[in-house]
PDB file of C-alpha atoms in Angstrom:
ATOM      1  CA  MET A   1      17.849  28.585  12.344  1.00 58.00           C
ATOM      2  CA  SER A   2      14.910  29.699  14.371  1.00 73.00           C
ATOM      3  CA  GLN A   3      11.552  27.686  14.190  1.00 81.00           C
ATOM      4  CA  THR A   4      10.074  31.127  13.023  1.00 86.00           C
ATOM      5  CA  MET A   5      12.406  31.327  10.321  1.00 86.00           C
ATOM      6  CA  SER A   6      12.230  27.417   9.050  1.00 87.00           C
ATOM      7  CA  LYS A   7       8.351  28.205   9.188  1.00 92.00           C
ATOM      8  CA  GLY A   8       8.459  31.563   7.354  1.00 93.00           C
ATOM      9  CA  VAL A   9      10.829  29.603   4.620  1.00 94.00           C
ATOM     10  CA  ARG A  10       8.127  26.871   4.136  1.00 95.00           C
ATOM     11  CA  GLN A  11       5.203  29.066   3.735  1.00 96.00           C
ATOM     12  CA  PHE A  12       7.299  31.278   0.946  1.00 97.00           C
ATOM     13  CA  HIS A  13       8.399  27.892  -0.710  1.00 97.00           C
ATOM     14  CA  ARG A  14       4.808  27.188  -1.002  1.00 97.00           C
ATOM     15  CA  TRP A  15       3.692  30.312  -2.421  1.00 97.00           C
ATOM     16  CA  VAL A  16       6.377  30.593  -5.173  1.00 98.00           C
ATOM     17  CA  SER A  17       5.643  26.931  -6.089  1.00 98.00           C
ATOM     18  CA  ILE A  18       1.886  28.356  -6.495  1.00 98.00           C
ATOM     19  CA  LEU A  19       3.701  31.026  -8.637  1.00 97.00           C
ATOM     20  CA  PHE A  20       6.285  28.686 -10.676  1.00 98.00           C
ATOM     21  CA  THR A  21       2.983  26.829 -11.520  1.00 98.00           C
ATOM     22  CA  LEU A  22       0.782  29.338 -12.673  1.00 97.00           C
ATOM     23  CA  THR A  23       3.939  31.041 -14.643  1.00 97.00           C
ATOM     24  CA  VAL A  24       4.595  27.154 -16.692  1.00 97.00           C
ATOM     25  CA  ALA A  25       0.461  27.087 -17.439  1.00 96.00           C
ATOM     26  CA  ALA A  26       0.651  30.445 -18.846  1.00 95.00           C
ATOM     27  CA  ASN A  27       3.864  29.382 -21.005  1.00 96.00           C
ATOM     28  CA  PHE A  28       1.776  26.762 -22.081  1.00 95.00           C
ATOM     29  CA  ALA A  29      -1.132  28.817 -22.625  1.00 95.00           C
ATOM     30  CA  ALA A  30       0.846  31.482 -24.715  1.00 95.00           C
ATOM     31  CA  MET A  31       2.587  28.625 -27.013  1.00 95.00           C
ATOM     32  CA  THR A  32      -1.028  27.671 -28.070  1.00 95.00           C
ATOM     33  CA  ARG A  33      -1.067  31.297 -29.893  1.00 94.00           C
ATOM     34  CA  GLY A  34       2.296  30.461 -31.860  1.00 93.00           C
ATOM     35  CA  GLN A  35       5.689  31.508 -30.617  1.00 93.00           C
ATOM     36  CA  PRO A  36       5.225  33.563 -27.185  1.00 91.00           C
ATOM     37  CA  PRO A  37       7.502  36.666 -26.391  1.00 93.00           C
ATOM     38  CA  ALA A  38      10.769  35.826 -24.457  1.00 94.00           C
ATOM     39  CA  TRP A  39       9.615  37.776 -21.352  1.00 93.00           C
ATOM     40  CA  ILE A  40       6.842  34.333 -21.159  1.00 92.00           C
ATOM     41  CA  THR A  41       9.185  32.056 -22.160  1.00 94.00           C
ATOM     42  CA  TYR A  42      11.815  32.749 -19.262  1.00 96.00           C
ATOM     43  CA  SER A  43       9.153  34.039 -16.602  1.00 95.00           C
ATOM     44  CA  PRO A  44       9.605  30.645 -14.479  1.00 96.00           C
ATOM     45  CA  LEU A  45      13.282  30.528 -14.332  1.00 97.00           C
ATOM     46  CA  LEU A  46      12.972  33.207 -11.452  1.00 97.00           C
ATOM     47  CA  PRO A  47      10.503  30.841  -9.419  1.00 97.00           C
ATOM     48  CA  LEU A  48      12.379  27.872 -10.516  1.00 97.00           C
ATOM     49  CA  ALA A  49      15.716  29.577  -8.981  1.00 97.00           C
ATOM     50  CA  LEU A  50      14.090  30.139  -5.535  1.00 97.00           C
ATOM     51  CA  LEU A  51      12.396  26.940  -5.445  1.00 97.00           C
ATOM     52  CA  LEU A  52      15.594  25.519  -5.725  1.00 97.00           C
ATOM     53  CA  PHE A  53      17.914  27.529  -3.169  1.00 96.00           C
ATOM     54  CA  THR A  54      14.776  27.260  -0.352  1.00 96.00           C
ATOM     55  CA  GLY A  55      14.426  23.276  -1.666  1.00 96.00           C
ATOM     56  CA  LEU A  56      18.002  22.830  -0.729  1.00 96.00           C
ATOM     57  CA  TYR A  57      17.746  24.646   2.304  1.00 94.00           C
ATOM     58  CA  LEU A  58      14.351  22.777   3.759  1.00 93.00           C
ATOM     59  CA  PHE A  59      16.188  19.221   2.724  1.00 94.00           C
ATOM     60  CA  ALA A  60      19.505  20.307   4.912  1.00 92.00           C
ATOM     61  CA  LEU A  61      17.603  21.706   7.604  1.00 91.00           C
ATOM     62  CA  PRO A  62      16.945  18.445   9.683  1.00 89.00           C
ATOM     63  CA  TYR A  63      20.490  17.318   9.012  1.00 90.00           C
ATOM     64  CA  ALA A  64      21.918  20.679  10.606  1.00 87.00           C
ATOM     65  CA  ARG A  65      19.722  20.221  13.440  1.00 84.00           C
ATOM     66  CA  GLN A  66      21.178  17.089  13.936  1.00 86.00           C
ATOM     67  CA  TRP A  67      24.558  17.750  13.207  1.00 86.00           C
ATOM     68  CA  ARG A  68      24.504  21.181  15.569  1.00 83.00           C
ATOM     69  CA  SER A  69      22.819  18.995  18.586  1.00 84.00           C
ATOM     70  CA  GLY A  70      25.334  16.769  18.555  1.00 80.00           C
ATOM     71  CA  SER A  71      23.238  13.704  18.793  1.00 68.00           C
ATOM     72  CA  ALA A  72      22.631  10.561  16.333  1.00 59.00           C
ATOM     73  CA  LYS A  73      19.534   8.166  16.144  1.00 61.00           C
ATOM     74  CA  GLU A  74      19.974   4.300  18.392  1.00 54.00           C
ATOM     75  CA  GLY A  75      22.522   2.355  16.368  1.00 51.00           C
ATOM     76  CA  GLU A  76      24.176   4.754  14.056  1.00 58.00           C
ATOM     77  CA  ILE A  77      27.939   5.946  14.732  1.00 54.00           C
ATOM     78  CA  ALA A  78      28.399   9.545  16.105  1.00 54.00           C
ATOM     79  CA  PRO A  79      30.724  11.783  14.003  1.00 57.00           C
ATOM     80  CA  ASN A  80      33.514  11.003  17.122  1.00 56.00           C
ATOM     81  CA  ASN A  81      33.347   7.143  16.027  1.00 51.00           C
ATOM     82  CA  GLN A  82      31.549   6.320  19.661  1.00 52.00           C
ATOM     83  CA  ARG A  83      27.946   5.025  19.849  1.00 50.00           C
ATOM     84  CA  SER A  84      25.541   7.085  21.014  1.00 47.00           C
TER      85      SER A  84
END
């Protein structure tokens, strides 16, 4: 993936985390007034799912870059069992 896409995913992940935090706060605020409607209760699930996928992408990104470049750090065994 390109550096620009990576930066865009990272920025998207940040904004969705803010949205997730706000929906959870709204959920707790609604619970103080009794049983909230179902749409308020389940509203954090969509941002949470988006955070899962973007977070997994961001977690795997450095490993994918290293794998694609074919390089290993000093002292690690390269994928073809040879020292780098």
